[in-house]
Tab-separated table of C-alpha atoms in Angstrom:
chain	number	residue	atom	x	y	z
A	5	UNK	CA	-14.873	53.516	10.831
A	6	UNK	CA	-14.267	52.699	7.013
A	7	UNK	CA	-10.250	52.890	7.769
A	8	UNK	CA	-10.867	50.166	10.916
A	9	UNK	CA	-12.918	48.014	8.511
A	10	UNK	CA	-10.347	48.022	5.815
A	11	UNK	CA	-7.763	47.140	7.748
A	12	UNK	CA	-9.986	44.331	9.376
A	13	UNK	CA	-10.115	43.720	5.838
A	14	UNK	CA	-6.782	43.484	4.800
A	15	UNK	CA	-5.357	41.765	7.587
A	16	UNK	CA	-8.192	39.027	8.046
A	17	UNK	CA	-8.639	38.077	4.401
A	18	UNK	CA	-5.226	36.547	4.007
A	19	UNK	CA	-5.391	34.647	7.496
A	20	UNK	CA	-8.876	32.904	6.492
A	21	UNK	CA	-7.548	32.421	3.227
A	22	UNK	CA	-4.652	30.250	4.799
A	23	UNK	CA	-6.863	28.592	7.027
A	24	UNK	CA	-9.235	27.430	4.125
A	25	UNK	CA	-6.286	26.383	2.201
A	26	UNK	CA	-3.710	24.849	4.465
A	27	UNK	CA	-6.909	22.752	6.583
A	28	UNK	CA	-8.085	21.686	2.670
A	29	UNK	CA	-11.731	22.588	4.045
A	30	UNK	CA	-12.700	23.281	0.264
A	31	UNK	CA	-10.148	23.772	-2.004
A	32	UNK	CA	-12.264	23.662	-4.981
A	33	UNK	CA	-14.579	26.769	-3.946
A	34	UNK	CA	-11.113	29.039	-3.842
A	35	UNK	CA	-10.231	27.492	-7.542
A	36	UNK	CA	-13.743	28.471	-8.279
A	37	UNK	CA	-13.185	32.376	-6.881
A	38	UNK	CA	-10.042	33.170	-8.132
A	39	UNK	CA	-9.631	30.976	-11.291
A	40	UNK	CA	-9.743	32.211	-14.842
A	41	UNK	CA	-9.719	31.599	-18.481
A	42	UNK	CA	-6.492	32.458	-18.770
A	43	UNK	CA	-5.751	29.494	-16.523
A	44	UNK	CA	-7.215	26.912	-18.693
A	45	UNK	CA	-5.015	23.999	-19.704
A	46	UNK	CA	-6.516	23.803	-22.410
A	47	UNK	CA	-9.315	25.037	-25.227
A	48	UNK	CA	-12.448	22.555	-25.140
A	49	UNK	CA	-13.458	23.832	-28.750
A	50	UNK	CA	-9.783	22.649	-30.120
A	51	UNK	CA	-9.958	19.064	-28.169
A	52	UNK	CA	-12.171	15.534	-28.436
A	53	UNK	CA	-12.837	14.177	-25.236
A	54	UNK	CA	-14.391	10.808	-24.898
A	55	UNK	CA	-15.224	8.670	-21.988
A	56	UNK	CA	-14.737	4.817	-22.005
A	57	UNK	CA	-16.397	2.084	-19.737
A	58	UNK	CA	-13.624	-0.624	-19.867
A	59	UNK	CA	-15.874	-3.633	-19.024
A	60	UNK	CA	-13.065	-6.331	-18.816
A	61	UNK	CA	-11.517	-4.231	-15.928
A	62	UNK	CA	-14.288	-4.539	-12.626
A	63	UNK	CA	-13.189	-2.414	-10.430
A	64	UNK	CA	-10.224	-0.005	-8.907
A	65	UNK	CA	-8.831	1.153	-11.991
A	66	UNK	CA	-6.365	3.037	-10.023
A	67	UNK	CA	-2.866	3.935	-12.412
A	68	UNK	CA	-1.954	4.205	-16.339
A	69	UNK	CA	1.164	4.698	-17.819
A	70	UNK	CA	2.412	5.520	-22.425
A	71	UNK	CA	4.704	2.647	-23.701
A	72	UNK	CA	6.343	4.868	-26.487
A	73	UNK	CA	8.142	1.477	-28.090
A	74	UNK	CA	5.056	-0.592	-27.771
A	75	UNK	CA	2.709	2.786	-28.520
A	76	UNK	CA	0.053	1.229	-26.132
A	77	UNK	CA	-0.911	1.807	-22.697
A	78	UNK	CA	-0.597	-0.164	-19.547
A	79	UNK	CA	-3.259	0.647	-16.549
A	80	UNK	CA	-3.046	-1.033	-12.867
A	81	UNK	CA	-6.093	-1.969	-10.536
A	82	UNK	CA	-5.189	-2.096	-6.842
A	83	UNK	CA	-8.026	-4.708	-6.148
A	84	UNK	CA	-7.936	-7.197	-7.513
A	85	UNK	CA	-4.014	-6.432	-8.687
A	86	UNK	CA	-3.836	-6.477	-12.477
A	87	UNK	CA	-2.031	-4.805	-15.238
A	88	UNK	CA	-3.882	-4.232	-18.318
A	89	UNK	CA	-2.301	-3.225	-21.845
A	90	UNK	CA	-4.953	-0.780	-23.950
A	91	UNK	CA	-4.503	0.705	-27.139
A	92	UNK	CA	-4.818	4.458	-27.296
A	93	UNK	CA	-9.070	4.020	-27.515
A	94	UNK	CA	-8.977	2.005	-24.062
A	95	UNK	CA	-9.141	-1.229	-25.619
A	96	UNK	CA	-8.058	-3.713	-23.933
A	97	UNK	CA	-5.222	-5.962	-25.506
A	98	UNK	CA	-4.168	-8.701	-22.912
A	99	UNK	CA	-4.423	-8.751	-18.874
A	100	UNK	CA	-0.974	-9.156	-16.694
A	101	UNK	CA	-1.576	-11.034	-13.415
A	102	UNK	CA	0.284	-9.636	-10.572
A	103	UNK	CA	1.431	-12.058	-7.514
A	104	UNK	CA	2.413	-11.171	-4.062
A	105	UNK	CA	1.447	-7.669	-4.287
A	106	UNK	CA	-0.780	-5.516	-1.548
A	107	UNK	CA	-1.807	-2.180	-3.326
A	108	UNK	CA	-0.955	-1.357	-6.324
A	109	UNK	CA	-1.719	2.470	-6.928
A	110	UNK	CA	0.469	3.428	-10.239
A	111	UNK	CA	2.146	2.416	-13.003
A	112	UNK	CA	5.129	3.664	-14.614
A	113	UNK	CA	7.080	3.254	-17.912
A	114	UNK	CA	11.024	3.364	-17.610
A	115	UNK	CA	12.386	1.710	-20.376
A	116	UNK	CA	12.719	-1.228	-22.878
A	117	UNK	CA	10.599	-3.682	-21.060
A	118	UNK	CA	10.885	-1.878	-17.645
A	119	UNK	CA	8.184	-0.285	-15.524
A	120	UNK	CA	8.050	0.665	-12.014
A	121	UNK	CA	5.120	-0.638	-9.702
A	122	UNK	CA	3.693	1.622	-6.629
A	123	UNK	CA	2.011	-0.544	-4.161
A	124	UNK	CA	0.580	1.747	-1.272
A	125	UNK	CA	0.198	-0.570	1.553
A	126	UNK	CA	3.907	-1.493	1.543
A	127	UNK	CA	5.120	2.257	1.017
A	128	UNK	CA	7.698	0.845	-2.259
A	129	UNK	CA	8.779	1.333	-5.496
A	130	UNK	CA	9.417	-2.377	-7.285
A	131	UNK	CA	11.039	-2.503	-11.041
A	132	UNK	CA	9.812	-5.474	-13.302
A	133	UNK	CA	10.295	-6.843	-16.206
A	134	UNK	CA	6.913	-7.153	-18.394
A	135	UNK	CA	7.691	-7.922	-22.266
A	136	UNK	CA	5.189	-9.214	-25.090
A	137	UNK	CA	4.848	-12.593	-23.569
A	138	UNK	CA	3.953	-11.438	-20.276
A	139	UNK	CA	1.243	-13.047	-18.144
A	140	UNK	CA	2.209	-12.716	-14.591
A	141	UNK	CA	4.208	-10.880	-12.435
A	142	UNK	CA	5.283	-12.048	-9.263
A	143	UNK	CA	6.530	-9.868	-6.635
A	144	UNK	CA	9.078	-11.556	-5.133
A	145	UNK	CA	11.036	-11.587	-8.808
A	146	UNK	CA	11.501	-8.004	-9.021
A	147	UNK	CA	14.308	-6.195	-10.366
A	148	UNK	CA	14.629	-4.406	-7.459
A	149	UNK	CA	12.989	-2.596	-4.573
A	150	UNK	CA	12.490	1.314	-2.670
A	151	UNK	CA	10.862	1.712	-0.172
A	152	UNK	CA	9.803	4.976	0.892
A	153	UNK	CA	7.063	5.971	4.201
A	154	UNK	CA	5.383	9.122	4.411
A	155	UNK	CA	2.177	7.941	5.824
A	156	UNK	CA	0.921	10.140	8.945
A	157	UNK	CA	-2.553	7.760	8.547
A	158	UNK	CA	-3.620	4.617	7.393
A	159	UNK	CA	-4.627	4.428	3.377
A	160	UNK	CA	-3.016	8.200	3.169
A	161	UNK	CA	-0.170	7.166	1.390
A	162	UNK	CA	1.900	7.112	-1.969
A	163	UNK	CA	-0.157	7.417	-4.506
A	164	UNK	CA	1.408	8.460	-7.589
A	165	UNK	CA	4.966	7.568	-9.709
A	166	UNK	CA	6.297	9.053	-12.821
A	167	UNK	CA	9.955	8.186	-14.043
A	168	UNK	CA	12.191	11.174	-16.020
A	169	UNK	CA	14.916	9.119	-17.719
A	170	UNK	CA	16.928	12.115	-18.707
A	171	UNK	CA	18.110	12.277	-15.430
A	172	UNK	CA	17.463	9.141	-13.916
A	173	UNK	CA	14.713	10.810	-11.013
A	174	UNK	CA	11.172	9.327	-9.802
A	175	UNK	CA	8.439	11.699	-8.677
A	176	UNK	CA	6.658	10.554	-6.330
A	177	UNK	CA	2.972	11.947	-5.264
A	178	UNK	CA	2.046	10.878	-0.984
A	179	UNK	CA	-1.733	11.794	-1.354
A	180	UNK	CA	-2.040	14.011	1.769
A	181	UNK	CA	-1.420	14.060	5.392
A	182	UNK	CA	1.240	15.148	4.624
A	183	UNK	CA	0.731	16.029	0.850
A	184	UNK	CA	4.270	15.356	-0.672
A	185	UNK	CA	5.910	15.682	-3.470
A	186	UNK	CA	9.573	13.402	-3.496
A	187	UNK	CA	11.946	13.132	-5.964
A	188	UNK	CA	14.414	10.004	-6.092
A	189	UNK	CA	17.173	10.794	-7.938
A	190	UNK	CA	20.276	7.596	-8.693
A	191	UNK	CA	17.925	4.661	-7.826
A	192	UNK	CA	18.079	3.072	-11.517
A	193	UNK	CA	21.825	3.625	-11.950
A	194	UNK	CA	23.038	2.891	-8.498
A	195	UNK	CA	24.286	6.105	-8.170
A	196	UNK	CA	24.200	8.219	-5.121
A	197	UNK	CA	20.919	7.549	-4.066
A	198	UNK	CA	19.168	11.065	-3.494
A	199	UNK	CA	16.051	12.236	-1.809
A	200	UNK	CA	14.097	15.180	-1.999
A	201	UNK	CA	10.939	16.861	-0.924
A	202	UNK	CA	10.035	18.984	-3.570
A	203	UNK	CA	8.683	22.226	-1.196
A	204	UNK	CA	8.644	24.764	-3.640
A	205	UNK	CA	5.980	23.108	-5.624
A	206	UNK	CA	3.670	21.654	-2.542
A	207	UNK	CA	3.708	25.591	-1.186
A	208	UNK	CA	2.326	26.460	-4.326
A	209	UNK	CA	-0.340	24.382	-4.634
A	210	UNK	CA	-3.713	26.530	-4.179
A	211	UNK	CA	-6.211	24.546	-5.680
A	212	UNK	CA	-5.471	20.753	-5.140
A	213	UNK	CA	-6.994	19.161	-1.985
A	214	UNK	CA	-5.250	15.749	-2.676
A	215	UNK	CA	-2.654	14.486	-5.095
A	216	UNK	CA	-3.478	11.689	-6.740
A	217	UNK	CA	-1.335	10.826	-9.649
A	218	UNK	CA	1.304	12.714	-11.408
A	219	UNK	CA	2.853	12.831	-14.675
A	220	UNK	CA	6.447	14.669	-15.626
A	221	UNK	CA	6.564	15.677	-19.484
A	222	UNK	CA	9.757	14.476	-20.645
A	223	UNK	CA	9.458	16.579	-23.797
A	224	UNK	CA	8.153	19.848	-22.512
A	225	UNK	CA	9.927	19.549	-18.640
A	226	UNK	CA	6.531	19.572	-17.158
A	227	UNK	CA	4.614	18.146	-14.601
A	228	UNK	CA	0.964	17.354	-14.376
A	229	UNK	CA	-0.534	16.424	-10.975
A	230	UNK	CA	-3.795	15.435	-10.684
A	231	UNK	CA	-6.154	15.512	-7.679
A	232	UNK	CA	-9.351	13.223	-7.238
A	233	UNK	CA	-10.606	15.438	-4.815
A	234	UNK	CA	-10.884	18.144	-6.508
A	235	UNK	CA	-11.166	16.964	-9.938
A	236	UNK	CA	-8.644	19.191	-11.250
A	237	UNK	CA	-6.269	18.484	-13.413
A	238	UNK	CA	-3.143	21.022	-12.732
A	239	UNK	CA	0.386	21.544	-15.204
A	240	UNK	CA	3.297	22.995	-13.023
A	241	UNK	CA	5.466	25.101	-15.207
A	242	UNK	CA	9.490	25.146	-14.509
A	243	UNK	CA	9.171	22.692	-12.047
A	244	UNK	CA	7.985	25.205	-9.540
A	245	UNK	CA	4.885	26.998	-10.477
A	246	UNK	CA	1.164	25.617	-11.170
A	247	UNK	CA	0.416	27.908	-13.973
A	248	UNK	CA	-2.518	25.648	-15.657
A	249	UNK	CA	-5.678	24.062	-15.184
A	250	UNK	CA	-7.812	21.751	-16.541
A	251	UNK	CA	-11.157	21.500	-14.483
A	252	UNK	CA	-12.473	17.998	-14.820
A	253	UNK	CA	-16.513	18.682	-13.813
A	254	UNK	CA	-16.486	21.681	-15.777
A	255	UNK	CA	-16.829	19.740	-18.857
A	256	UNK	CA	-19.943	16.938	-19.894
A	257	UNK	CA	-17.942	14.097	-20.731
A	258	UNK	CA	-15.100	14.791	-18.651
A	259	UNK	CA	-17.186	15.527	-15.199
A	260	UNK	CA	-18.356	11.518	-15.706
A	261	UNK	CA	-15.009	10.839	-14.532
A	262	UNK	CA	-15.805	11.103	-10.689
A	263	UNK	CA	-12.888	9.318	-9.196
A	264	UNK	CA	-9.392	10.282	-11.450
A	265	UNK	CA	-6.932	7.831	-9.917
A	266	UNK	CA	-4.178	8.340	-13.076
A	267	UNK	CA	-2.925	10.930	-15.716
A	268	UNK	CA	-0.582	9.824	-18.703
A	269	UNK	CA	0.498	11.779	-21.704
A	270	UNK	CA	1.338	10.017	-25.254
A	271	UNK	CA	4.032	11.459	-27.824
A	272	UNK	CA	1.277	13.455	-29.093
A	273	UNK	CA	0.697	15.401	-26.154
A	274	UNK	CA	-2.926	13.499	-26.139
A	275	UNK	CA	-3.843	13.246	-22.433
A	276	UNK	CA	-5.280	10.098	-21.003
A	277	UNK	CA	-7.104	9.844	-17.218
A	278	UNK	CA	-8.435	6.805	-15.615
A	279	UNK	CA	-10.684	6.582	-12.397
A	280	UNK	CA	-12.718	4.260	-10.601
A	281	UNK	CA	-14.248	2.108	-11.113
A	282	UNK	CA	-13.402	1.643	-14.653
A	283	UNK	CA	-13.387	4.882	-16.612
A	284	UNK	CA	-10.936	5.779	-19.172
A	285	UNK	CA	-10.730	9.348	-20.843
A	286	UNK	CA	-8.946	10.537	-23.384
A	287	UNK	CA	-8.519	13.704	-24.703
A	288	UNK	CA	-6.932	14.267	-27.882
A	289	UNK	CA	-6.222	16.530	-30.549
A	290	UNK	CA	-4.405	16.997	-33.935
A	291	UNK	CA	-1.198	18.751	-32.536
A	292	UNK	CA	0.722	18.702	-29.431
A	293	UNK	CA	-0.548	19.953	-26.370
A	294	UNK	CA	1.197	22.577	-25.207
């Protein structure tokens, strides 16, 4: 009898496992089994974290992006469409208009005066030009335009953009049904255009039920991919493995954040998280974050 119900055991554990994971029924009660503290992202004890209400922004905060010439950031609402440049404490420094736009889910910093806009709603990628004089940004004068559809369902769709200039590559986050990872590789050059569904790194994923911004780590060659959902935070190691975590309601000022719609990272390694409606959080330290 105890042989029959180990084997049960063994061979029914893994399949309900799957079933739990791959259907997303709770992916946050399997990060709460199996996780541990040698999984944290990061030490609370060693770290400041601090929550901002940014009252000129009213709603949708959705996107937020590090300007290393300017040293500022630069967040995105997707209704109404705005771009708004903070300084590192979330205060706001001017407001960009945007013009012609549908849903703007990310931000993301390329170069010089360049940044790449992620509008949802019409599945593309649109380059623009925003400098210190800045006050509106019209659609229709964009630098150019990529668009990309993974949508299986309506307001399931890309949700995240970071930009490695090293090698000229977007990452790209769809925010499930499908969850997707893509890499566009050439699109700034005019190279061979390349694109990739990053499989490796979607297979595994254990813990995140959505994907809802991501961030690639020029500096360290990391990714971080965060998931409203689940509030969790998650660093993927060698571009294949998730091998930290950083559990957003497991912390007081951190679990205020109840929607996480964007993750940026400054020179500093300081991390920086915005949600709806209009929540900034920073977390910060004296040396970089590893």
């Amino acid at each position: 009898m105890y042989k029959k119900f180990l084997l049960f055991f063994i061979i029914f554990c893994p399949f309900l496992f799957s079933i739990i994971h791959y259907t997303d029924i709770d992916d946050k009660l399997v990060f709460r089994i199996f996780h541990t503290q040698k999984d944290n992202l990061i030490n609370d004890i060693e770290f400041n974290y601090k929550v901002k209400v940014i009252e000129e922004i009213p709603n949708n905060l959705s996107g937020i992006t590090f300007n290393e010439n300017t040293n500022t950031l630069f967040v995105i609402t997707n209704s109404p469409r705005d771009i708004y440049e903070l300084d590192k404490n979330g205060e706001v420094l001017r407001k960009i208009d945007l013009k012609g736009f549908r849903d703007t889910e990310d931000i993301t910093y390329i170069k010089e005066n360049i940044f790449a806009i992620l509008d949802e709603e019409l599945s593309s990628i649109f380059i623009v030009e925003i400098d210190n004089d800045t006050k509106v940004v019209h659609r229709e004068n964009s630098l150019k335009e990529f668009n990309l559809d993974y949508r299986y369902f309506e307001n399931f769709g890309l949700e995240g953009i970071s930009y490695d200039k090293v090698e000229d590559e977007f990452y790209i986050v769809n925010e499930r049904s499908p969850k997707k990872i893509i890499s566009i590789k050439g699109f700034m050059t005019d190279s061979n255009i390349k694109i990739k569904d990053k499989e490796e790194l979607e297979f595994n994923n254990v813990y995140l039920s959505d994907f809802s911004a991501i961030h690639y780590d020029e500096i360290m060659r990391r990714f971080y991919i965060l998931s409203d959902e689940s509030k969790i935070l998650g660093r993927v190691d060698e571009q294949i493995d998730f091998s930290k975590y950083l559990d957003l309601s497991n912390n007081k000022i951190s679990s205020q954040m109840t929607n996480p719609e964007g993750i940026t990272k400054d020179k500093e390694g300081n991390i920086y998280i915005v949600g709806e409606p209009n929540l900034f959080l920073s977390i910060k330290r004296d040396k970089v974050l590893n």
